Amino acid sequence: MSDITSNADLLERSLKAVWHPCTQMKQHSGGRGAELPMIPIARGQGAWLYDFDGRRYLDGISSWWVNLFGHANPRINAALRAQLDELEHVILAGFTHRPVVELSERLSALTGGKLGHCFYASDGASATEIALKMSFHSWRNRGRDKKQNFLCLEGSYHGETVGALAVTDVAIFKDAYAPLVRTAATVPTPDARKAEPGETPADVARRAAAALERHLETHHESIAAFIVEPLIQCASGMVMYDPEYLRLARALCDRYEVHLICDEIAVGCGRTGTFFAHEQAGIRPDFLCLSKGISGGYLPLSIVLTTDTVYESFYDDATARGFLHSHSYTGNALACRAALATLDIFAKDKVLEQNVARSQKLAAALAPLADHPQVRHFRQRGMIVAFDVISDDPKFSRHFYRAALEQEALTRPIGHTVYVMPPYIVDDTEIDHLSRAIKVAIDTTLTS
Ligand SMILES: *Cc1c(COP(=O)(O)O)cnc(C)c1O
């Protein structure tokens, strides 16, 4: 057992020994008086996180968009306990095991069998890199050596490793490392907020697709794949767009022989209302990237699903024509078992159906904010509600975050965009708690 038994202990030792992600560590120094005090967490239960003194926070962002069915979920816990006694991990090169086979079959079935081949890794950025490498290599195996470039959307986010940064267009993550990165071309985002008076989100989608068409017309011979986050560009501020864009993009990718990669690392697993976001456009991608919620928020796991056509382009006598990529923990049995338990919950509890009412309740609870004089673009899709706040405070996001914590809610605005993305187990009382916390935080932040 750990000898860390108090908030003070945990904080002091964390700040000495742990380098926290996406963080200027100096902002955490100075204890309680720090610009951003570090929050100690002793345990989690359902939608709540608790410190050693019993102070609690409602996890309004699913612990960075990963947790689907609450912390310490009894069903996922039980599945993992059973798996621990059976097999924790085995090399996946040349060996195989039940959880990885069952998970691959079930995911493939969820794509109607269209994406029947599953390749495994441990995090989202690796899934992006796998899709990019696989696309490039697949074209090369078919004699299309010139297809070496990638295309992404303005404001796209596909992870932060050097390879994934190539298709990530978020300045804060990219600028410092730009000299290391082989940047892909970007095309305009179909962001529905760009609608001119009288335009619908579908009109914006068509305009953006026309720009995509112009780009592909000129450059298709050198482009291997176009990568998108279907329906919502989450990391650049919950940018929502019309499914029409995906329909048109699919048709253009077909016409110009360019792979379509759907990065559903954040928007998959029911987040947008359907199990996969791309289903809302009635299309299938050539590559589908999953991570985050797929293991219920328990263990690092990512998966790239692809088609028979891509798979067959690698199937050969020559080793060098195979897909040459591996990670030590590829297909980890515990992570796959957590994912199977997660899929079981979706099926047994009819989660997508239940989430219809839950997402309506969430939007209704926050709806009064849409009329706030400093709120713009109140928007929702499935289990994400977001809006933009007009404020000239350059530290708005930090101030809001602290104010919401005071109200026992974990949020993490992106710039001036406030959003909620809770686990799919929040009940009405918890939704009310979250929306009240957000209202108070808006008021405190805008008046201080
Ligand atoms: C989080 C995220 C990634 C990267 O996943 P990591 O596990 O953080 O590497 C990639 N794409 C999208 C859309 C994401 O939201």
CSV table of C-alpha atoms in Angstrom, one decimal, residues 36-287:
chain,number,residue,atom,x,y,z
A,36,LEU,CA,-3.2,26.8,-10.9
A,37,PRO,CA,-3.3,24.6,-7.8
A,38,MET,CA,-2.7,20.9,-8.5
A,39,ILE,CA,-5.8,18.8,-7.6
A,40,PRO,CA,-5.1,15.7,-5.5
A,41,ILE,CA,-7.3,12.7,-6.3
A,42,ALA,CA,-7.5,9.8,-3.9
A,43,ARG,CA,-10.3,7.8,-5.6
A,44,GLY,CA,-13.1,7.9,-8.1
A,45,GLN,CA,-16.6,6.6,-8.0
A,46,GLY,CA,-19.1,6.9,-10.8
A,47,ALA,CA,-19.0,10.5,-12.2
A,48,TRP,CA,-17.2,11.8,-9.1
A,49,LEU,CA,-13.5,12.3,-8.1
A,50,TYR,CA,-12.6,12.6,-4.5
A,51,ASP,CA,-9.5,13.9,-2.6
A,52,PHE,CA,-8.2,12.6,0.7
A,53,ASP,CA,-10.5,15.0,2.7
A,54,GLY,CA,-13.6,13.9,0.8
A,55,ARG,CA,-13.7,17.1,-1.3
A,56,ARG,CA,-15.3,16.0,-4.6
A,57,TYR,CA,-15.5,17.1,-8.3
A,58,LEU,CA,-17.9,16.0,-10.9
A,59,ASP,CA,-15.9,14.7,-13.9
A,60,GLY,CA,-17.5,16.9,-16.5
A,61,ILE,CA,-14.9,16.0,-19.2
A,62,SER,CA,-14.8,12.3,-18.6
A,63,SER,CA,-11.1,12.6,-17.5
A,64,TRP,CA,-9.9,13.9,-20.9
A,65,TRP,CA,-12.7,12.3,-22.9
A,66,VAL,CA,-11.9,8.7,-22.0
A,67,ASN,CA,-14.3,7.6,-19.2
A,68,LEU,CA,-17.6,6.4,-20.5
A,69,PHE,CA,-19.3,4.5,-17.6
A,70,GLY,CA,-17.9,6.1,-14.5
A,71,HIS,CA,-14.9,5.6,-12.3
A,72,ALA,CA,-14.5,2.2,-10.5
A,73,ASN,CA,-17.3,0.7,-12.7
A,74,PRO,CA,-18.2,-2.6,-11.0
A,75,ARG,CA,-18.7,-4.4,-14.3
A,76,ILE,CA,-15.4,-3.3,-15.9
A,77,ASN,CA,-13.6,-4.0,-12.6
A,78,ALA,CA,-15.0,-7.6,-12.5
A,79,ALA,CA,-14.0,-8.2,-16.1
A,80,LEU,CA,-10.5,-7.0,-15.4
A,81,ARG,CA,-10.2,-9.1,-12.2
A,82,ALA,CA,-11.2,-12.2,-14.2
A,83,GLN,CA,-8.7,-11.4,-16.9
A,84,LEU,CA,-5.9,-10.8,-14.5
A,85,ASP,CA,-6.1,-14.4,-13.3
A,86,GLU,CA,-6.2,-15.7,-16.9
A,87,LEU,CA,-3.7,-13.7,-18.9
A,88,GLU,CA,-2.3,-10.1,-18.4
A,89,HIS,CA,-0.4,-9.8,-21.7
A,90,VAL,CA,1.3,-11.8,-24.3
A,91,ILE,CA,3.4,-10.9,-27.4
A,92,LEU,CA,1.0,-10.4,-30.3
A,93,ALA,CA,3.6,-11.1,-33.0
A,94,GLY,CA,3.1,-14.8,-33.8
A,95,PHE,CA,0.8,-15.3,-30.8
A,96,THR,CA,-2.9,-14.6,-30.2
A,97,HIS,CA,-5.5,-14.7,-27.4
A,98,ARG,CA,-9.2,-14.5,-26.8
A,99,PRO,CA,-9.8,-10.9,-25.9
A,100,VAL,CA,-8.0,-9.5,-28.9
A,101,VAL,CA,-9.9,-11.8,-31.3
A,102,GLU,CA,-13.2,-11.2,-29.7
A,103,LEU,CA,-12.7,-7.4,-29.7
A,104,SER,CA,-11.6,-7.4,-33.4
A,105,GLU,CA,-14.7,-9.4,-34.4
A,106,ARG,CA,-17.1,-7.2,-32.5
A,107,LEU,CA,-15.6,-4.0,-33.7
A,108,SER,CA,-15.7,-5.3,-37.3
A,109,ALA,CA,-19.3,-6.3,-36.8
A,110,LEU,CA,-20.1,-2.7,-35.7
A,111,THR,CA,-18.8,-1.5,-39.1
A,112,GLY,CA,-21.1,-3.9,-40.8
A,113,GLY,CA,-18.1,-6.0,-41.7
A,114,LYS,CA,-16.7,-3.3,-43.9
A,115,LEU,CA,-13.7,-2.7,-41.8
A,116,GLY,CA,-12.8,-6.2,-40.9
A,117,HIS,CA,-9.1,-5.9,-40.0
A,118,CYS,CA,-7.9,-4.5,-36.7
A,119,PHE,CA,-4.4,-3.3,-35.9
A,120,TYR,CA,-3.6,-2.5,-32.3
A,121,ALA,CA,-1.5,0.1,-30.4
A,122,SER,CA,-1.7,1.9,-27.1
A,123,ASP,CA,-2.6,5.5,-27.7
A,124,GLY,CA,-4.4,7.8,-30.1
A,125,ALA,CA,-1.3,9.5,-31.6
A,126,SER,CA,0.0,6.0,-32.5
A,127,ALA,CA,-3.3,5.1,-34.2
A,128,THR,CA,-3.0,8.2,-36.3
A,129,GLU,CA,0.6,7.3,-37.3
A,130,ILE,CA,-0.4,3.8,-38.1
A,131,ALA,CA,-3.2,5.0,-40.4
A,132,LEU,CA,-0.8,7.4,-42.2
A,133,LYS,CA,1.9,4.8,-42.6
A,134,MET,CA,-0.5,2.1,-43.7
A,135,SER,CA,-2.2,4.3,-46.2
A,136,PHE,CA,1.2,5.4,-47.7
A,137,HIS,CA,2.5,1.8,-47.7
A,138,SER,CA,-0.7,0.4,-49.2
A,139,TRP,CA,-0.4,2.8,-52.2
A,140,ARG,CA,3.3,2.0,-52.6
A,141,ASN,CA,2.6,-1.8,-52.6
A,142,ARG,CA,0.2,-1.1,-55.4
A,143,GLY,CA,2.8,0.8,-57.4
A,144,ARG,CA,1.5,4.3,-56.5
A,145,ASP,CA,4.8,5.6,-55.1
A,146,LYS,CA,4.0,9.2,-55.6
A,147,LYS,CA,1.3,9.1,-53.0
A,148,GLN,CA,3.4,10.4,-50.1
A,149,ASN,CA,1.4,13.4,-48.8
A,150,PHE,CA,-1.5,13.8,-46.4
A,151,LEU,CA,-4.3,16.3,-46.2
A,152,CYS,CA,-6.1,17.5,-43.0
A,153,LEU,CA,-8.6,20.1,-42.0
A,154,GLU,CA,-7.8,23.5,-40.7
A,155,GLY,CA,-7.9,23.3,-36.8
A,156,SER,CA,-7.4,19.5,-36.9
A,157,TYR,CA,-6.0,17.6,-34.0
A,158,HIS,CA,-4.8,14.0,-34.4
A,159,GLY,CA,-2.2,13.7,-31.6
A,160,GLU,CA,1.1,15.2,-30.6
A,161,THR,CA,3.9,12.8,-31.5
A,162,VAL,CA,6.1,14.1,-34.3
A,163,GLY,CA,4.4,12.0,-36.9
A,164,ALA,CA,0.9,12.9,-35.7
A,165,LEU,CA,1.8,16.6,-35.5
A,166,ALA,CA,2.1,16.5,-39.3
A,167,VAL,CA,-1.7,16.4,-39.5
A,168,THR,CA,-2.4,18.5,-36.4
A,169,ASP,CA,-3.2,22.1,-37.0
A,170,VAL,CA,-3.3,23.6,-33.5
A,171,ALA,CA,-0.7,26.3,-33.0
A,172,ILE,CA,-0.1,25.7,-29.2
A,173,PHE,CA,0.9,22.0,-29.8
A,174,LYS,CA,2.7,22.5,-33.1
A,175,ASP,CA,4.6,25.8,-33.3
A,176,ALA,CA,7.4,24.9,-30.9
A,177,TYR,CA,8.1,21.7,-32.8
A,178,ALA,CA,7.5,22.9,-36.3
A,179,PRO,CA,11.1,22.4,-37.5
A,180,LEU,CA,10.7,18.7,-36.7
A,181,VAL,CA,7.5,18.1,-38.5
A,182,ARG,CA,6.7,17.3,-42.1
A,183,THR,CA,3.5,19.4,-42.2
A,184,ALA,CA,0.5,18.2,-44.3
A,185,ALA,CA,-1.6,20.6,-46.3
A,186,THR,CA,-4.8,21.9,-44.8
A,187,VAL,CA,-8.2,22.6,-46.4
A,188,PRO,CA,-10.9,24.8,-44.9
A,189,THR,CA,-12.9,23.5,-42.0
A,190,PRO,CA,-16.7,23.0,-42.4
A,191,ASP,CA,-17.1,24.7,-39.0
A,192,ALA,CA,-20.9,25.5,-38.8
A,193,ARG,CA,-20.1,28.8,-37.0
A,194,LYS,CA,-18.8,30.1,-40.4
A,195,ALA,CA,-22.4,30.3,-41.8
A,196,GLU,CA,-23.1,33.6,-43.5
A,197,PRO,CA,-26.6,35.1,-42.8
A,198,GLY,CA,-29.1,32.8,-44.4
A,199,GLU,CA,-26.7,29.9,-44.8
A,200,THR,CA,-27.3,26.5,-43.1
A,201,PRO,CA,-24.6,24.3,-41.7
A,202,ALA,CA,-25.0,22.1,-44.7
A,203,ASP,CA,-24.3,25.1,-47.0
A,204,VAL,CA,-21.0,25.7,-45.0
A,205,ALA,CA,-20.2,22.0,-45.5
A,206,ARG,CA,-20.8,22.3,-49.3
A,207,ARG,CA,-18.5,25.4,-49.5
A,208,ALA,CA,-15.8,23.6,-47.6
A,209,ALA,CA,-16.2,20.5,-49.7
A,210,ALA,CA,-15.8,22.6,-52.8
A,211,ALA,CA,-12.4,23.8,-51.5
A,212,LEU,CA,-11.5,20.2,-50.8
A,213,GLU,CA,-12.4,19.4,-54.4
A,214,ARG,CA,-10.2,22.1,-55.8
A,215,HIS,CA,-7.3,20.9,-53.7
A,216,LEU,CA,-7.7,17.3,-54.7
A,217,GLU,CA,-8.1,18.2,-58.3
A,218,THR,CA,-4.6,19.7,-58.4
A,219,HIS,CA,-2.8,17.5,-55.9
A,220,HIS,CA,-4.5,14.1,-55.8
A,221,GLU,CA,-1.6,12.3,-57.4
A,222,SER,CA,0.7,13.0,-54.5
A,223,ILE,CA,-1.9,12.6,-51.8
A,224,ALA,CA,-2.3,9.2,-50.0
A,225,ALA,CA,-5.0,10.1,-47.5
A,226,PHE,CA,-7.3,12.8,-46.1
A,227,ILE,CA,-7.7,12.6,-42.4
A,228,VAL,CA,-10.8,14.0,-40.5
A,229,GLU,CA,-12.4,14.0,-37.1
A,230,PRO,CA,-16.0,13.2,-38.1
A,231,LEU,CA,-18.6,15.8,-37.0
A,232,ILE,CA,-16.7,17.5,-34.2
A,233,GLN,CA,-13.1,18.8,-34.2
A,234,CYS,CA,-12.8,18.4,-30.4
A,235,ALA,CA,-9.4,19.8,-29.5
A,236,SER,CA,-9.7,23.0,-31.4
A,237,GLY,CA,-12.8,23.9,-29.5
A,238,MET,CA,-15.6,21.5,-30.1
A,239,VAL,CA,-16.0,22.7,-33.7
A,240,MET,CA,-19.2,21.1,-35.0
A,241,TYR,CA,-20.1,20.5,-38.6
A,242,ASP,CA,-22.8,19.0,-40.8
A,243,PRO,CA,-22.6,15.4,-41.8
A,244,GLU,CA,-23.0,16.5,-45.4
A,245,TYR,CA,-19.3,17.3,-45.4
A,246,LEU,CA,-18.4,13.7,-44.8
A,247,ARG,CA,-20.7,12.5,-47.5
A,248,LEU,CA,-19.1,14.9,-50.0
A,249,ALA,CA,-15.5,14.1,-48.7
A,250,ARG,CA,-16.1,10.4,-49.1
A,251,ALA,CA,-17.3,10.9,-52.7
A,252,LEU,CA,-14.3,13.1,-53.6
A,253,CYS,CA,-11.9,10.7,-52.0
A,254,ASP,CA,-13.4,7.9,-54.1
A,255,ARG,CA,-13.2,10.0,-57.3
A,256,TYR,CA,-9.6,11.1,-56.7
A,257,GLU,CA,-8.3,7.8,-55.3
A,258,VAL,CA,-7.4,9.2,-51.9
A,259,HIS,CA,-7.9,7.2,-48.7
A,260,LEU,CA,-10.3,8.7,-46.1
A,261,ILE,CA,-9.2,8.3,-42.5
A,262,CYS,CA,-11.8,8.9,-39.8
A,263,ASP,CA,-10.1,9.7,-36.5
A,264,GLU,CA,-12.9,8.7,-34.1
A,265,ILE,CA,-10.5,8.7,-31.1
A,266,ALA,CA,-12.6,11.3,-29.4
A,267,VAL,CA,-15.9,11.2,-31.2
A,268,GLY,CA,-16.3,7.4,-31.4
A,269,CYS,CA,-17.9,5.1,-28.9
A,270,GLY,CA,-21.3,6.8,-28.8
A,271,ARG,CA,-20.1,10.4,-28.1
A,272,THR,CA,-22.0,12.0,-30.9
A,273,GLY,CA,-25.2,9.9,-30.5
A,274,THR,CA,-24.3,7.0,-32.9
A,275,PHE,CA,-21.7,4.4,-32.0
A,276,PHE,CA,-19.4,5.8,-34.7
A,277,ALA,CA,-19.8,9.4,-35.7
A,278,HIS,CA,-19.3,8.7,-39.5
A,279,GLU,CA,-22.5,6.6,-39.4
A,280,GLN,CA,-24.5,9.9,-39.3
A,281,ALA,CA,-23.2,10.6,-42.9
A,282,GLY,CA,-24.1,7.1,-44.1
A,283,ILE,CA,-20.4,6.5,-45.1
A,284,ARG,CA,-17.5,4.2,-44.2
A,285,PRO,CA,-13.9,5.4,-44.2
A,286,ASP,CA,-10.9,3.4,-45.4
A,287,PHE,CA,-9.3,3.7,-42.0
